[in-house]
Amino acid sequence: MIRIGTAGWGVPRQYADGFPDSGSILERYATTLMAAEINSTFYRSHKPETYARWASAVPDGFRFAAKLPKAIT
């Protein structure tokens, strides 16, 4: 299966009407798209609690792709 997502999960203002009004930005994003790249991992790692919080904010089947750190790429 191919999943379509964006780099990050921000919702540009001009497209905000296509997403629900309530919920966090990630929750709103996940109602429309089922994948997102975590861009910030290129610059720094996150606490396990952060990854867990993100995972709990999206529906089953949603997939994250973590960008490799710049030290590797």
Backbone as a printed PyTorch tensor [residue, N CA C, xyz], in Angstrom:
tensor([[[  0.8430,  -1.1700,   0.0000],
         [  0.0000,   0.0000,   0.0000],
         [  0.8940,   1.2400,   0.0000]],

        [[  0.5380,   2.2030,  -0.7860],
         [  1.2330,   3.4860,  -0.8020],
         [  0.4060,   4.4730,   0.0030]],

        [[  1.0630,   5.1740,   0.9000],
         [  0.3840,   6.1910,   1.7040],
         [  0.8780,   7.5590,   1.2670]],

        [[ -0.0270,   8.4970,   1.2310],
         [  0.3070,   9.8610,   0.8420],
         [  0.2640,  10.7370,   2.0850]],

        [[  1.3250,  11.4910,   2.2870],
         [  1.3920,  12.4160,   3.4110],
         [  2.3060,  13.5700,   3.0490]],

        [[  2.5280,  14.4350,   3.9930],
         [  3.3730,  15.6020,   3.7610],
         [  4.5610,  15.5930,   4.7090]],

        [[  5.4870,  16.4910,   4.4540],
         [  6.6220,  16.6920,   5.3530],
         [  6.1330,  17.5830,   6.4890]],

        [[  5.8630,  16.9700,   7.6290],
         [  5.2440,  17.6950,   8.7410],
         [  3.7370,  17.5990,   8.6470]],

        [[  3.0550,  18.1840,   9.6140],
         [  1.5910,  18.0960,   9.5990],
         [  0.9200,  19.4350,   9.8330]],

        [[  1.6050,  20.4890,   9.4750],
         [  0.9770,  21.8050,   9.5320],
         [ -0.1190,  21.9150,   8.4830]],

        [[ -1.1250,  22.7070,   8.7810],
         [ -2.2250,  22.9370,   7.8520],
         [ -2.1570,  24.4030,   7.4210]],

        [[ -1.7500,  24.6780,   6.1760],
         [ -1.7040,  26.0690,   5.7240],
         [ -3.0720,  26.7330,   5.8310]],

        [[ -3.0670,  27.9860,   6.2000],
         [ -4.3150,  28.7220,   6.4300],
         [ -5.2700,  28.6190,   5.2380]],

        [[ -4.7460,  28.6950,   4.0270],
         [ -5.6340,  28.6810,   2.8560],
         [ -6.3460,  27.3380,   2.6740]],

        [[ -5.8690,  26.2740,   3.3490],
         [ -6.4990,  24.9560,   3.2470],
         [ -7.2070,  24.5330,   4.5330]],

        [[ -7.2180,  25.3850,   5.5190],
         [ -7.7740,  25.0380,   6.8310],
         [ -9.2450,  24.6350,   6.7640]],

        [[ -9.9910,  25.1890,   5.8210],
         [-11.4140,  24.8460,   5.7110],
         [-11.6340,  23.3810,   5.3490]],

        [[-10.6350,  22.7120,   4.8130],
         [-10.7620,  21.3050,   4.4480],
         [-10.5100,  20.3580,   5.6000]],

        [[-10.2530,  20.9040,   6.7910],
         [ -9.9440,  20.1040,   7.9730],
         [-10.9200,  20.4660,   9.0880]],

        [[-11.1380,  19.5660,  10.0460],
         [-12.0330,  19.8790,  11.1660],
         [-11.5450,  21.1040,  11.9440]],

        [[-12.4770,  21.7450,  12.6410],
         [-12.1440,  22.9350,  13.4330],
         [-11.5190,  22.5950,  14.7780]],

        [[-11.8220,  21.4250,  15.3180],
         [-11.3550,  21.1030,  16.6700],
         [-10.2460,  20.0600,  16.6390]],

        [[ -9.5040,  20.0010,  17.7340],
         [ -8.4080,  19.0500,  17.8700],
         [ -7.0700,  19.7240,  17.6470]],

        [[ -6.0120,  18.9980,  17.9700],
         [ -4.6690,  19.5220,  17.7380],
         [ -4.4100,  19.5580,  16.2300]],

        [[ -3.3550,  20.2260,  15.8390],
         [ -3.0200,  20.2780,  14.4160],
         [ -2.8220,  18.8630,  13.8690]],

        [[ -2.1230,  18.0230,  14.6310],
         [ -1.9090,  16.6450,  14.1880],
         [ -3.2260,  15.8840,  14.0890]],

        [[ -4.1030,  16.0320,  15.0660],
         [ -5.4000,  15.3430,  15.0210],
         [ -6.2060,  15.7880,  13.8060]],

        [[ -6.1920,  17.0720,  13.5240],
         [ -6.9210,  17.5920,  12.3610],
         [ -6.3310,  17.0400,  11.0670]],

        [[ -5.0090,  17.0580,  10.9760],
         [ -4.3080,  16.5430,   9.7960],
         [ -4.6630,  15.0760,   9.5600]],

        [[ -4.6690,  14.2910,  10.6340],
         [ -4.8780,  12.8440,  10.5350],
         [ -6.3010,  12.4610,  10.1490]],

        [[ -7.2260,  13.4050,  10.1230],
         [ -8.5740,  13.0940,   9.6390],
         [ -8.6230,  13.0370,   8.1220]],

        [[ -7.6080,  13.5990,   7.4670],
         [ -7.6010,  13.6820,   6.0090],
         [ -6.4920,  12.8580,   5.3710]],

        [[ -5.3120,  12.8700,   5.9640],
         [ -4.1620,  12.1450,   5.4290],
         [ -3.7310,  11.0800,   6.4280]],

        [[ -3.1720,   9.9820,   5.9360],
         [ -2.8350,   8.8530,   6.8090],
         [ -1.3380,   8.6300,   6.9780]],

        [[ -0.5340,   9.6530,   6.6600],
         [  0.9140,   9.5380,   6.8330],
         [  1.5110,  10.9330,   6.9400]],

        [[  2.6300,  11.0220,   7.6430],
         [  3.3550,  12.2900,   7.7480],
         [  4.8130,  12.0110,   8.0550]],

        [[  5.6650,  12.8650,   7.5440],
         [  7.0830,  12.7760,   7.8610],
         [  7.3630,  13.6330,   9.0900]],

        [[  8.1730,  13.1170,  10.0000],
         [  8.6140,  13.8960,  11.1610],
         [  9.9170,  14.5780,  10.7500]],

        [[  9.8240,  15.8270,  10.3420],
         [ 10.9900,  16.5730,   9.8610],
         [ 11.9910,  16.8840,  10.9570]],

        [[ 11.5020,  17.1510,  12.1430],
         [ 12.3720,  17.6350,  13.2260],
         [ 13.4230,  16.6230,  13.6510]],

        [[ 13.2110,  15.3430,  13.3450],
         [ 14.2150,  14.3390,  13.7150],
         [ 15.5040,  14.5020,  12.9170]],

        [[ 15.4730,  15.2800,  11.8680],
         [ 16.6860,  15.5970,  11.1160],
         [ 17.6420,  16.4210,  11.9810]],

        [[ 17.0660,  17.2630,  12.8570],
         [ 17.8460,  18.1910,  13.6700],
         [ 18.0830,  17.7210,  15.0970]],

        [[ 17.1470,  16.9320,  15.6420],
         [ 17.2690,  16.4820,  17.0290],
         [ 16.3420,  15.2940,  17.2610]],

        [[ 16.6520,  14.5420,  18.3010],
         [ 15.7650,  13.4400,  18.6700],
         [ 14.7060,  13.9640,  19.6360]],

        [[ 13.6930,  13.1650,  19.8620],
         [ 12.6130,  13.5320,  20.7730],
         [ 12.5390,  12.5300,  21.9130]],

        [[ 11.8900,  12.9410,  22.9750],
         [ 11.6650,  12.0380,  24.1020],
         [ 10.6720,  10.9560,  23.6730]],

        [[ 10.8180,   9.7560,  24.2090],
         [  9.8480,   8.6940,  23.8890],
         [  8.4060,   9.1220,  24.1690]],

        [[  8.2120,   9.9540,  25.1870],
         [  6.8620,  10.4230,  25.5200],
         [  6.2630,  11.2530,  24.3870]],

        [[  7.1020,  11.9820,  23.6890],
         [  6.6200,  12.7900,  22.5630],
         [  6.1160,  11.8880,  21.4480]],

        [[  6.8990,  10.8730,  21.1030],
         [  6.4590,   9.9290,  20.0730],
         [  5.1710,   9.2240,  20.4970]],

        [[  5.0710,   8.8680,  21.7600],
         [  3.8630,   8.1980,  22.2660],
         [  2.6580,   9.1250,  22.1810]],

        [[  2.8440,  10.3980,  22.5050],
         [  1.7490,  11.3640,  22.4330],
         [  1.2740,  11.5280,  20.9880]],

        [[  2.2180,  11.6290,  20.0670],
         [  1.8370,  11.7370,  18.6570],
         [  1.0840,  10.4930,  18.2120]],

        [[  1.5730,   9.3290,  18.5840],
         [  0.9280,   8.0790,  18.1790],
         [ -0.4890,   7.9700,  18.7270]],

        [[ -0.7110,   8.4740,  19.9340],
         [ -2.0510,   8.3850,  20.5240],
         [ -3.0190,   9.4040,  19.9240]],

        [[ -2.5050,  10.3780,  19.1790],
         [ -3.3470,  11.4270,  18.6040],
         [ -3.8830,  11.0780,  17.2180]],

        [[ -3.4360,   9.9650,  16.6590],
         [ -3.8270,   9.6170,  15.2910],
         [ -4.5700,   8.2820,  15.2780]],

        [[ -5.3610,   8.0360,  14.2370],
         [ -6.1030,   6.7710,  14.1720],
         [ -5.1950,   5.5810,  13.8640]],

        [[ -5.7060,   4.3940,  14.1470],
         [ -4.9950,   3.1680,  13.7670],
         [ -4.7400,   3.2030,  12.2640]],

        [[ -3.5980,   2.7580,  11.8650],
         [ -3.2660,   2.7430,  10.4500],
         [ -2.4750,   3.9560,   9.9930]],

        [[ -2.4690,   5.0180,  10.7960],
         [ -1.6730,   6.1980,  10.4500],
         [ -0.2040,   5.8270,  10.5730]],

        [[  0.6300,   6.3460,   9.6790],
         [  2.0570,   6.0420,   9.7020],
         [  2.8900,   7.3130,   9.7320]],

        [[  3.9190,   7.2770,  10.5710],
         [  4.9130,   8.3430,  10.6280],
         [  6.1850,   7.8440,   9.9480]],

        [[  6.8690,   8.7290,   9.2630],
         [  8.1960,   8.4450,   8.7140],
         [  9.1500,   9.4510,   9.3510]],

        [[ 10.1040,   8.9590,  10.1190],
         [ 11.0660,   9.8510,  10.7780],
         [ 12.2360,  10.1140,   9.8440]],

        [[ 12.5260,  11.3790,   9.6380],
         [ 13.6730,  11.7440,   8.8010],
         [ 14.9490,  11.4020,   9.5530]],

        [[ 15.9110,  10.7970,   8.8670],
         [ 17.1900,  10.4540,   9.4980],
         [ 17.9360,  11.7150,   9.9240]],

        [[ 18.6980,  11.6400,  11.0090],
         [ 19.4660,  12.8050,  11.4680],
         [ 20.4780,  13.2670,  10.4150]],

        [[ 20.7480,  14.5670,  10.4110],
         [ 21.6840,  15.1020,   9.4160],
         [ 23.0850,  14.5310,   9.5820]],

        [[ 23.4390,  14.0500,  10.7690],
         [ 24.7510,  13.4230,  10.9760],
         [ 24.8970,  12.1460,  10.1460]],

        [[ 23.7860,  11.5190,   9.8170],
         [ 23.8070,  10.2890,   9.0280],
         [ 23.7210,  10.5940,   7.5340]],

        [[ 22.8870,  11.5520,   7.1910],
         [ 22.6560,  11.8340,   5.7730],
         [ 23.5970,  12.8900,   5.2740]]])
